[in-house]
């Protein structure tokens, strides 16, 4: 939230609460993904960079693919025009999101091997450059969980240095994530991107 919004919350708390309530209720008949894509378009239209980064990640967290996000920007061409779409794409490229990698967008989804499971320790593992991704793998007695190392807030990269006792803490603004699931604990409406995984021939395979 910007300093200006925080200020208004302090001096006009009731009016601002009504405003946020209006925003929430006005999208109540839309699914999460549609709502998130509309928010992305509004941030691009206003060219608010921090908001665009945040809502882009939110859209991805509720299931919007890179292709869907680019389609949404193109569909909004009558209002955005090419200059704002280019502005958004430049930020996207700066964010180095693997989902928007050209090679990946031209490839179909597939299973990727993270190597033999006996090399993965119990608890949290951090694997660098797995076919272009840095991933966390959480192992317990029953299962493996694989999730991304990019903070859903504004795309800061997390690593084992972000671990604080029972959670990962993003160094940029302090969002905290469960080591076990990648679920955001504070604030609680987000999560690190999760990937499906399976074991085959003692190898851990991950789908993206
Ligand atoms: S980038 Fe803001 S909390 Fe991670």
JSON list of C-alpha atoms and ligand atoms in Angstrom, two decimals:
[
{"chain": "A", "resi": 1, "resn": "UNK", "atom": "CA", "xyz": [0.00, 0.00, 0.00]},
{"chain": "A", "resi": 2, "resn": "UNK", "atom": "CA", "xyz": [1.36, 3.43, -0.92]},
{"chain": "A", "resi": 3, "resn": "UNK", "atom": "CA", "xyz": [2.17, 6.06, 1.71]},
{"chain": "A", "resi": 4, "resn": "UNK", "atom": "CA", "xyz": [-0.70, 8.16, 0.38]},
{"chain": "A", "resi": 5, "resn": "UNK", "atom": "CA", "xyz": [-3.20, 5.31, 0.91]},
{"chain": "A", "resi": 6, "resn": "UNK", "atom": "CA", "xyz": [-1.83, 4.69, 4.41]},
{"chain": "A", "resi": 7, "resn": "UNK", "atom": "CA", "xyz": [-2.27, 8.38, 5.17]},
{"chain": "A", "resi": 8, "resn": "UNK", "atom": "CA", "xyz": [-5.89, 8.35, 3.96]},
{"chain": "A", "resi": 9, "resn": "UNK", "atom": "CA", "xyz": [-6.55, 5.21, 6.02]},
{"chain": "A", "resi": 10, "resn": "UNK", "atom": "CA", "xyz": [-5.34, 7.10, 9.08]},
{"chain": "A", "resi": 11, "resn": "UNK", "atom": "CA", "xyz": [-7.30, 10.28, 8.58]},
{"chain": "A", "resi": 12, "resn": "UNK", "atom": "CA", "xyz": [-10.40, 8.91, 6.75]},
{"chain": "A", "resi": 13, "resn": "UNK", "atom": "CA", "xyz": [-10.46, 5.31, 7.94]},
{"chain": "A", "resi": 14, "resn": "UNK", "atom": "CA", "xyz": [-14.20, 4.83, 7.63]},
{"chain": "A", "resi": 15, "resn": "UNK", "atom": "CA", "xyz": [-14.48, 6.27, 4.13]},
{"chain": "A", "resi": 16, "resn": "UNK", "atom": "CA", "xyz": [-11.52, 4.22, 2.97]},
{"chain": "A", "resi": 17, "resn": "UNK", "atom": "CA", "xyz": [-12.97, 1.05, 4.50]},
{"chain": "A", "resi": 18, "resn": "UNK", "atom": "CA", "xyz": [-16.14, 1.69, 2.47]},
{"chain": "A", "resi": 19, "resn": "UNK", "atom": "CA", "xyz": [-14.02, 2.21, -0.63]},
{"chain": "A", "resi": 20, "resn": "UNK", "atom": "CA", "xyz": [-12.19, -1.13, -0.17]},
{"chain": "A", "resi": 21, "resn": "UNK", "atom": "CA", "xyz": [-15.47, -2.85, 0.58]},
{"chain": "A", "resi": 22, "resn": "UNK", "atom": "CA", "xyz": [-16.92, -1.42, -2.65]},
{"chain": "A", "resi": 23, "resn": "UNK", "atom": "CA", "xyz": [-13.93, -2.71, -4.63]},
{"chain": "A", "resi": 24, "resn": "UNK", "atom": "CA", "xyz": [-14.28, -6.16, -3.11]},
{"chain": "A", "resi": 25, "resn": "UNK", "atom": "CA", "xyz": [-18.02, -6.45, -3.64]},
{"chain": "A", "resi": 26, "resn": "UNK", "atom": "CA", "xyz": [-17.96, -5.02, -7.14]},
{"chain": "A", "resi": 27, "resn": "UNK", "atom": "CA", "xyz": [-16.03, -8.08, -8.39]},
{"chain": "A", "resi": 28, "resn": "UNK", "atom": "CA", "xyz": [-17.94, -10.70, -6.45]},
{"chain": "A", "resi": 29, "resn": "UNK", "atom": "CA", "xyz": [-19.46, -12.35, -9.56]},
{"chain": "A", "resi": 30, "resn": "UNK", "atom": "CA", "xyz": [-16.10, -12.81, -11.25]},
{"chain": "A", "resi": 31, "resn": "UNK", "atom": "CA", "xyz": [-13.77, -15.74, -10.66]},
{"chain": "A", "resi": 32, "resn": "UNK", "atom": "CA", "xyz": [-10.38, -15.02, -9.08]},
{"chain": "A", "resi": 33, "resn": "UNK", "atom": "CA", "xyz": [-8.46, -15.29, -12.34]},
{"chain": "A", "resi": 34, "resn": "UNK", "atom": "CA", "xyz": [-10.70, -12.88, -14.26]},
{"chain": "A", "resi": 35, "resn": "UNK", "atom": "CA", "xyz": [-10.57, -10.40, -11.38]},
{"chain": "A", "resi": 36, "resn": "UNK", "atom": "CA", "xyz": [-6.79, -10.63, -11.23]},
{"chain": "A", "resi": 37, "resn": "UNK", "atom": "CA", "xyz": [-6.42, -10.15, -15.00]},
{"chain": "A", "resi": 38, "resn": "UNK", "atom": "CA", "xyz": [-8.63, -7.05, -14.90]},
{"chain": "A", "resi": 39, "resn": "UNK", "atom": "CA", "xyz": [-6.48, -5.69, -12.07]},
{"chain": "A", "resi": 40, "resn": "UNK", "atom": "CA", "xyz": [-3.36, -6.30, -14.16]},
{"chain": "A", "resi": 41, "resn": "UNK", "atom": "CA", "xyz": [-4.89, -4.31, -17.03]},
{"chain": "A", "resi": 42, "resn": "UNK", "atom": "CA", "xyz": [-5.83, -1.41, -14.74]},
{"chain": "A", "resi": 43, "resn": "UNK", "atom": "CA", "xyz": [-2.29, -1.26, -13.35]},
{"chain": "A", "resi": 44, "resn": "UNK", "atom": "CA", "xyz": [-0.87, -1.20, -16.87]},
{"chain": "A", "resi": 45, "resn": "UNK", "atom": "CA", "xyz": [-3.36, 1.47, -17.90]},
{"chain": "A", "resi": 46, "resn": "UNK", "atom": "CA", "xyz": [-2.33, 3.64, -14.92]},
{"chain": "A", "resi": 47, "resn": "UNK", "atom": "CA", "xyz": [1.31, 2.61, -15.35]},
{"chain": "A", "resi": 48, "resn": "UNK", "atom": "CA", "xyz": [1.83, 1.98, -11.66]},
{"chain": "A", "resi": 49, "resn": "UNK", "atom": "CA", "xyz": [4.87, -0.26, -11.68]},
{"chain": "A", "resi": 50, "resn": "UNK", "atom": "CA", "xyz": [4.74, -1.63, -8.13]},
{"chain": "A", "resi": 51, "resn": "UNK", "atom": "CA", "xyz": [1.04, -2.40, -8.53]},
{"chain": "A", "resi": 52, "resn": "UNK", "atom": "CA", "xyz": [1.62, -4.07, -11.88]},
{"chain": "A", "resi": 53, "resn": "UNK", "atom": "CA", "xyz": [4.36, -6.30, -10.43]},
{"chain": "A", "resi": 54, "resn": "UNK", "atom": "CA", "xyz": [2.15, -7.22, -7.48]},
{"chain": "A", "resi": 55, "resn": "UNK", "atom": "CA", "xyz": [-1.02, -7.94, -9.45]},
{"chain": "A", "resi": 56, "resn": "UNK", "atom": "CA", "xyz": [0.87, -9.81, -12.13]},
{"chain": "A", "resi": 57, "resn": "UNK", "atom": "CA", "xyz": [2.13, -12.24, -9.49]},
{"chain": "A", "resi": 58, "resn": "UNK", "atom": "CA", "xyz": [-1.31, -12.42, -7.95]},
{"chain": "A", "resi": 59, "resn": "UNK", "atom": "CA", "xyz": [-2.78, -13.33, -11.34]},
{"chain": "A", "resi": 60, "resn": "UNK", "atom": "CA", "xyz": [-0.19, -16.08, -11.71]},
{"chain": "A", "resi": 61, "resn": "UNK", "atom": "CA", "xyz": [-0.88, -17.31, -8.20]},
{"chain": "A", "resi": 62, "resn": "UNK", "atom": "CA", "xyz": [-4.56, -17.79, -8.98]},
{"chain": "A", "resi": 63, "resn": "UNK", "atom": "CA", "xyz": [-3.73, -19.76, -12.10]},
{"chain": "A", "resi": 64, "resn": "UNK", "atom": "CA", "xyz": [-3.30, -17.26, -14.96]},
{"chain": "A", "resi": 65, "resn": "UNK", "atom": "CA", "xyz": [-0.69, -18.53, -17.42]},
{"chain": "A", "resi": 66, "resn": "UNK", "atom": "CA", "xyz": [1.81, -16.29, -19.20]},
{"chain": "A", "resi": 67, "resn": "UNK", "atom": "CA", "xyz": [-0.16, -16.76, -22.42]},
{"chain": "A", "resi": 68, "resn": "UNK", "atom": "CA", "xyz": [-3.39, -15.69, -20.73]},
{"chain": "A", "resi": 69, "resn": "UNK", "atom": "CA", "xyz": [-1.75, -12.57, -19.27]},
{"chain": "A", "resi": 70, "resn": "UNK", "atom": "CA", "xyz": [-0.33, -11.56, -22.66]},
{"chain": "A", "resi": 71, "resn": "UNK", "atom": "CA", "xyz": [-3.72, -12.23, -24.29]},
{"chain": "A", "resi": 72, "resn": "UNK", "atom": "CA", "xyz": [-5.41, -10.04, -21.66]},
{"chain": "A", "resi": 73, "resn": "UNK", "atom": "CA", "xyz": [-3.01, -7.18, -22.44]},
{"chain": "A", "resi": 74, "resn": "UNK", "atom": "CA", "xyz": [-3.63, -7.57, -26.17]},
{"chain": "A", "resi": 75, "resn": "UNK", "atom": "CA", "xyz": [-7.41, -7.69, -25.67]},
{"chain": "A", "resi": 76, "resn": "UNK", "atom": "CA", "xyz": [-7.15, -4.39, -23.82]},
{"chain": "A", "resi": 77, "resn": "UNK", "atom": "CA", "xyz": [-5.30, -2.88, -26.78]},
{"chain": "A", "resi": 78, "resn": "UNK", "atom": "CA", "xyz": [-8.09, -0.37, -27.54]},
{"chain": "A", "resi": 79, "resn": "UNK", "atom": "CA", "xyz": [-7.42, 1.33, -24.20]},
{"chain": "A", "resi": 80, "resn": "UNK", "atom": "CA", "xyz": [-3.78, 0.46, -23.53]},
{"chain": "A", "resi": 81, "resn": "UNK", "atom": "CA", "xyz": [-2.38, 1.00, -27.01]},
{"chain": "A", "resi": 82, "resn": "UNK", "atom": "CA", "xyz": [0.97, -0.43, -27.95]},
{"chain": "A", "resi": 83, "resn": "UNK", "atom": "CA", "xyz": [3.02, 1.99, -25.80]},
{"chain": "A", "resi": 84, "resn": "UNK", "atom": "CA", "xyz": [1.53, 0.77, -22.49]},
{"chain": "A", "resi": 85, "resn": "UNK", "atom": "CA", "xyz": [1.72, -2.88, -23.54]},
{"chain": "A", "resi": 86, "resn": "UNK", "atom": "CA", "xyz": [5.42, -2.36, -24.34]},
{"chain": "A", "resi": 87, "resn": "UNK", "atom": "CA", "xyz": [5.85, -0.65, -20.94]},
{"chain": "A", "resi": 88, "resn": "UNK", "atom": "CA", "xyz": [4.38, -3.73, -19.25]},
{"chain": "A", "resi": 89, "resn": "UNK", "atom": "CA", "xyz": [6.44, -6.18, -21.29]},
{"chain": "A", "resi": 90, "resn": "UNK", "atom": "CA", "xyz": [9.66, -4.32, -20.42]},
{"chain": "A", "resi": 91, "resn": "UNK", "atom": "CA", "xyz": [8.86, -4.73, -16.71]},
{"chain": "A", "resi": 92, "resn": "UNK", "atom": "CA", "xyz": [7.97, -8.38, -17.28]},
{"chain": "A", "resi": 93, "resn": "UNK", "atom": "CA", "xyz": [11.35, -8.96, -18.89]},
{"chain": "A", "resi": 94, "resn": "UNK", "atom": "CA", "xyz": [13.13, -7.16, -16.02]},
{"chain": "A", "resi": 95, "resn": "UNK", "atom": "CA", "xyz": [11.38, -9.50, -13.58]},
{"chain": "A", "resi": 96, "resn": "UNK", "atom": "CA", "xyz": [12.98, -12.50, -15.35]},
{"chain": "A", "resi": 97, "resn": "UNK", "atom": "CA", "xyz": [9.96, -14.66, -14.67]},
{"chain": "A", "resi": 98, "resn": "UNK", "atom": "CA", "xyz": [10.69, -18.10, -16.08]},
{"chain": "A", "resi": 99, "resn": "UNK", "atom": "CA", "xyz": [7.03, -18.44, -17.11]},
{"chain": "A", "resi": 100, "resn": "UNK", "atom": "CA", "xyz": [7.54, -15.66, -19.68]},
{"chain": "A", "resi": 101, "resn": "UNK", "atom": "CA", "xyz": [10.76, -17.07, -21.12]},
{"chain": "A", "resi": 102, "resn": "UNK", "atom": "CA", "xyz": [10.47, -17.11, -24.92]},
{"chain": "A", "resi": 103, "resn": "UNK", "atom": "CA", "xyz": [11.76, -20.67, -25.19]},
{"chain": "A", "resi": 104, "resn": "UNK", "atom": "CA", "xyz": [9.28, -21.81, -22.60]},
{"chain": "A", "resi": 105, "resn": "UNK", "atom": "CA", "xyz": [6.33, -20.07, -24.20]},
{"chain": "A", "resi": 106, "resn": "UNK", "atom": "CA", "xyz": [7.17, -21.85, -27.42]},
{"chain": "A", "resi": 107, "resn": "UNK", "atom": "CA", "xyz": [7.48, -25.19, -25.64]},
{"chain": "A", "resi": 108, "resn": "UNK", "atom": "CA", "xyz": [4.80, -27.50, -24.37]},
{"chain": "A", "resi": 109, "resn": "UNK", "atom": "CA", "xyz": [4.66, -28.33, -20.65]},
{"chain": "A", "resi": 110, "resn": "UNK", "atom": "CA", "xyz": [6.58, -31.39, -19.59]},
{"chain": "A", "resi": 111, "resn": "UNK", "atom": "CA", "xyz": [8.06, -33.30, -16.65]},
{"chain": "A", "resi": 112, "resn": "UNK", "atom": "CA", "xyz": [11.58, -32.25, -15.53]},
{"chain": "A", "resi": 113, "resn": "UNK", "atom": "CA", "xyz": [13.87, -34.39, -13.41]},
{"chain": "A", "resi": 114, "resn": "UNK", "atom": "CA", "xyz": [15.30, -32.90, -10.20]},
{"chain": "A", "resi": 115, "resn": "UNK", "atom": "CA", "xyz": [17.60, -35.92, -9.78]},
{"chain": "A", "resi": 116, "resn": "UNK", "atom": "CA", "xyz": [17.64, -38.97, -7.49]},
{"chain": "A", "resi": 117, "resn": "UNK", "atom": "CA", "xyz": [15.47, -38.68, -4.39]},
{"chain": "A", "resi": 118, "resn": "UNK", "atom": "CA", "xyz": [18.24, -40.07, -2.16]},
{"chain": "A", "resi": 119, "resn": "UNK", "atom": "CA", "xyz": [20.16, -36.83, -2.77]},
{"chain": "A", "resi": 120, "resn": "UNK", "atom": "CA", "xyz": [17.32, -34.78, -1.26]},
{"chain": "A", "resi": 121, "resn": "UNK", "atom": "CA", "xyz": [17.52, -34.25, 2.50]},
{"chain": "A", "resi": 122, "resn": "UNK", "atom": "CA", "xyz": [14.63, -34.40, 4.88]},
{"chain": "A", "resi": 123, "resn": "UNK", "atom": "CA", "xyz": [13.22, -30.89, 5.37]},
{"chain": "A", "resi": 124, "resn": "UNK", "atom": "CA", "xyz": [13.89, -28.01, 3.02]},
{"chain": "A", "resi": 125, "resn": "UNK", "atom": "CA", "xyz": [16.21, -28.29, 0.01]},
{"chain": "A", "resi": 126, "resn": "UNK", "atom": "CA", "xyz": [17.12, -25.47, -2.34]},
{"chain": "A", "resi": 127, "resn": "UNK", "atom": "CA", "xyz": [18.00, -26.45, -5.90]},
{"chain": "A", "resi": 128, "resn": "UNK", "atom": "CA", "xyz": [19.54, -23.95, -8.29]},
{"chain": "A", "resi": 129, "resn": "UNK", "atom": "CA", "xyz": [19.11, -23.87, -12.03]},
{"chain": "A", "resi": 130, "resn": "UNK", "atom": "CA", "xyz": [16.82, -26.83, -12.56]},
{"chain": "A", "resi": 131, "resn": "UNK", "atom": "CA", "xyz": [16.24, -26.36, -16.28]},
{"chain": "A", "resi": 132, "resn": "UNK", "atom": "CA", "xyz": [16.30, -22.60, -15.63]},
{"chain": "A", "resi": 133, "resn": "UNK", "atom": "CA", "xyz": [14.41, -22.52, -12.31]},
{"chain": "A", "resi": 134, "resn": "UNK", "atom": "CA", "xyz": [15.55, -22.18, -8.70]},
{"chain": "A", "resi": 135, "resn": "UNK", "atom": "CA", "xyz": [13.25, -24.35, -6.61]},
{"chain": "A", "resi": 136, "resn": "UNK", "atom": "CA", "xyz": [12.54, -25.32, -3.03]},
{"chain": "A", "resi": 137, "resn": "UNK", "atom": "CA", "xyz": [11.85, -29.01, -2.37]},
{"chain": "A", "resi": 138, "resn": "UNK", "atom": "CA", "xyz": [10.37, -29.93, 0.99]},
{"chain": "A", "resi": 139, "resn": "UNK", "atom": "CA", "xyz": [10.71, -33.57, 1.98]},
{"chain": "A", "resi": 140, "resn": "UNK", "atom": "CA", "xyz": [9.03, -35.33, 4.88]},
{"chain": "A", "resi": 141, "resn": "UNK", "atom": "CA", "xyz": [8.35, -38.99, 5.62]},
{"chain": "A", "resi": 142, "resn": "UNK", "atom": "CA", "xyz": [5.30, -39.11, 3.38]},
{"chain": "A", "resi": 143, "resn": "UNK", "atom": "CA", "xyz": [5.85, -36.82, 0.43]},
{"chain": "A", "resi": 144, "resn": "UNK", "atom": "CA", "xyz": [7.76, -34.22, -1.53]},
{"chain": "A", "resi": 145, "resn": "UNK", "atom": "CA", "xyz": [6.54, -30.72, -2.19]},
{"chain": "A", "resi": 146, "resn": "UNK", "atom": "CA", "xyz": [8.08, -28.47, -4.82]},
{"chain": "A", "resi": 147, "resn": "UNK", "atom": "CA", "xyz": [7.61, -24.75, -5.02]},
{"chain": "A", "resi": 148, "resn": "UNK", "atom": "CA", "xyz": [9.14, -21.71, -6.63]},
{"chain": "A", "resi": 149, "resn": "UNK", "atom": "CA", "xyz": [11.71, -19.40, -5.06]},
{"chain": "A", "resi": 150, "resn": "UNK", "atom": "CA", "xyz": [10.24, -16.15, -6.43]},
{"chain": "A", "resi": 151, "resn": "UNK", "atom": "CA", "xyz": [8.31, -14.04, -3.92]},
{"chain": "A", "resi": 152, "resn": "UNK", "atom": "CA", "xyz": [4.72, -13.50, -5.16]},
{"chain": "A", "resi": 153, "resn": "UNK", "atom": "CA", "xyz": [4.74, -9.92, -3.87]},
{"chain": "A", "resi": 154, "resn": "UNK", "atom": "CA", "xyz": [7.31, -8.23, -6.11]},
{"chain": "A", "resi": 155, "resn": "UNK", "atom": "CA", "xyz": [9.41, -11.11, -7.40]},
{"chain": "A", "resi": 156, "resn": "UNK", "atom": "CA", "xyz": [12.37, -11.00, -5.02]},
{"chain": "A", "resi": 157, "resn": "UNK", "atom": "CA", "xyz": [14.29, -14.26, -5.26]},
{"chain": "A", "resi": 158, "resn": "UNK", "atom": "CA", "xyz": [14.38, -16.31, -2.05]},
{"chain": "A", "resi": 159, "resn": "UNK", "atom": "CA", "xyz": [17.09, -18.79, -1.10]},
{"chain": "A", "resi": 160, "resn": "UNK", "atom": "CA", "xyz": [18.18, -20.77, 1.93]},
{"chain": "A", "resi": 161, "resn": "UNK", "atom": "CA", "xyz": [19.44, -17.47, 3.37]},
{"chain": "A", "resi": 162, "resn": "UNK", "atom": "CA", "xyz": [15.78, -16.47, 3.63]},
{"chain": "A", "resi": 163, "resn": "UNK", "atom": "CA", "xyz": [15.08, -19.28, 6.14]},
{"chain": "A", "resi": 164, "resn": "UNK", "atom": "CA", "xyz": [14.27, -18.12, 9.67]},
{"chain": "A", "resi": 165, "resn": "UNK", "atom": "CA", "xyz": [13.48, -21.02, 12.02]},
{"chain": "A", "resi": 166, "resn": "UNK", "atom": "CA", "xyz": [10.17, -22.42, 10.73]},
{"chain": "A", "resi": 167, "resn": "UNK", "atom": "CA", "xyz": [9.58, -20.07, 7.76]},
{"chain": "A", "resi": 168, "resn": "UNK", "atom": "CA", "xyz": [11.03, -18.34, 4.75]},
{"chain": "A", "resi": 169, "resn": "UNK", "atom": "CA", "xyz": [11.12, -14.57, 5.12]},
{"chain": "A", "resi": 170, "resn": "UNK", "atom": "CA", "xyz": [11.36, -12.41, 2.01]},
{"chain": "A", "resi": 171, "resn": "UNK", "atom": "CA", "xyz": [14.17, -9.88, 2.57]},
{"chain": "A", "resi": 172, "resn": "UNK", "atom": "CA", "xyz": [12.37, -7.13, 0.61]},
{"chain": "A", "resi": 173, "resn": "UNK", "atom": "CA", "xyz": [9.18, -6.53, 2.59]},
{"chain": "A", "resi": 174, "resn": "UNK", "atom": "CA", "xyz": [9.04, -9.36, 5.10]},
{"chain": "A", "resi": 175, "resn": "UNK", "atom": "CA", "xyz": [6.35, -11.64, 3.70]},
{"chain": "A", "resi": 176, "resn": "UNK", "atom": "CA", "xyz": [6.65, -15.00, 5.47]},
{"chain": "A", "resi": 177, "resn": "UNK", "atom": "CA", "xyz": [6.07, -18.44, 3.90]},
{"chain": "A", "resi": 178, "resn": "UNK", "atom": "CA", "xyz": [5.66, -21.91, 5.35]},
{"chain": "A", "resi": 179, "resn": "UNK", "atom": "CA", "xyz": [8.75, -24.06, 4.75]},
{"chain": "A", "resi": 180, "resn": "UNK", "atom": "CA", "xyz": [6.55, -27.08, 4.30]},
{"chain": "A", "resi": 181, "resn": "UNK", "atom": "CA", "xyz": [4.04, -25.77, 1.75]},
{"chain": "A", "resi": 182, "resn": "UNK", "atom": "CA", "xyz": [5.16, -22.37, 0.47]},
{"chain": "A", "resi": 183, "resn": "UNK", "atom": "CA", "xyz": [1.86, -20.94, 1.74]},
{"chain": "A", "resi": 184, "resn": "UNK", "atom": "CA", "xyz": [2.14, -17.32, 2.78]},
{"chain": "A", "resi": 185, "resn": "UNK", "atom": "CA", "xyz": [1.69, -16.95, 6.54]},
{"chain": "A", "resi": 186, "resn": "UNK", "atom": "CA", "xyz": [1.79, -13.17, 6.70]},
{"chain": "A", "resi": 187, "resn": "UNK", "atom": "CA", "xyz": [-0.11, -11.76, 4.86]},
{"chain": "A", "resi": 188, "resn": "UNK", "atom": "CA", "xyz": [-2.09, -14.95, 4.38]},
{"chain": "A", "resi": 189, "resn": "UNK", "atom": "CA", "xyz": [-3.65, -14.66, 0.92]},
{"chain": "A", "resi": 190, "resn": "UNK", "atom": "CA", "xyz": [-0.79, -15.74, -1.29]},
{"chain": "A", "resi": 191, "resn": "UNK", "atom": "CA", "xyz": [1.68, -18.56, -1.79]},
{"chain": "A", "resi": 192, "resn": "UNK", "atom": "CA", "xyz": [4.82, -19.47, -3.62]},
{"chain": "A", "resi": 193, "resn": "UNK", "atom": "CA", "xyz": [4.05, -21.11, -6.93]},
{"chain": "A", "resi": 194, "resn": "UNK", "atom": "CA", "xyz": [3.60, -24.87, -6.41]},
{"chain": "A", "resi": 195, "resn": "UNK", "atom": "CA", "xyz": [4.46, -27.57, -8.92]},
{"chain": "A", "resi": 196, "resn": "UNK", "atom": "CA", "xyz": [3.07, -31.06, -9.35]},
{"chain": "A", "resi": 197, "resn": "UNK", "atom": "CA", "xyz": [5.67, -33.71, -8.72]},
{"chain": "A", "resi": 198, "resn": "UNK", "atom": "CA", "xyz": [5.99, -37.49, -8.81]},
{"chain": "A", "resi": 199, "resn": "UNK", "atom": "CA", "xyz": [8.63, -40.16, -8.31]},
{"chain": "A", "resi": 200, "resn": "UNK", "atom": "CA", "xyz": [9.68, -42.39, -11.17]},
{"chain": "A", "resi": 201, "resn": "UNK", "atom": "CA", "xyz": [12.67, -44.75, -11.11]},
{"chain": "A", "resi": 202, "resn": "UNK", "atom": "CA", "xyz": [13.79, -43.08, -7.87]},
{"chain": "A", "resi": 203, "resn": "UNK", "atom": "CA", "xyz": [13.94, -39.69, -9.59]},
{"chain": "A", "resi": 204, "resn": "UNK", "atom": "CA", "xyz": [11.86, -36.71, -8.49]},
{"chain": "A", "resi": 205, "resn": "UNK", "atom": "CA", "xyz": [10.00, -35.37, -11.53]},
{"chain": "A", "resi": 206, "resn": "UNK", "atom": "CA", "xyz": [8.36, -31.95, -11.58]},
{"chain": "A", "resi": 207, "resn": "UNK", "atom": "CA", "xyz": [5.80, -30.65, -14.06]},
{"chain": "A", "resi": 208, "resn": "UNK", "atom": "CA", "xyz": [6.02, -27.22, -15.64]},
{"chain": "B", "resi": 1, "resn": "LIG", "atom": "S1", "xyz": [9.02, -8.79, -2.71]},
{"chain": "B", "resi": 1, "resn": "LIG", "atom": "FE1", "xyz": [7.87, -7.80, -1.19]},
{"chain": "B", "resi": 1, "resn": "LIG", "atom": "S2", "xyz": [7.72, -9.30, 0.37]},
{"chain": "B", "resi": 1, "resn": "LIG", "atom": "FE2", "xyz": [8.82, -10.25, -1.18]}
]
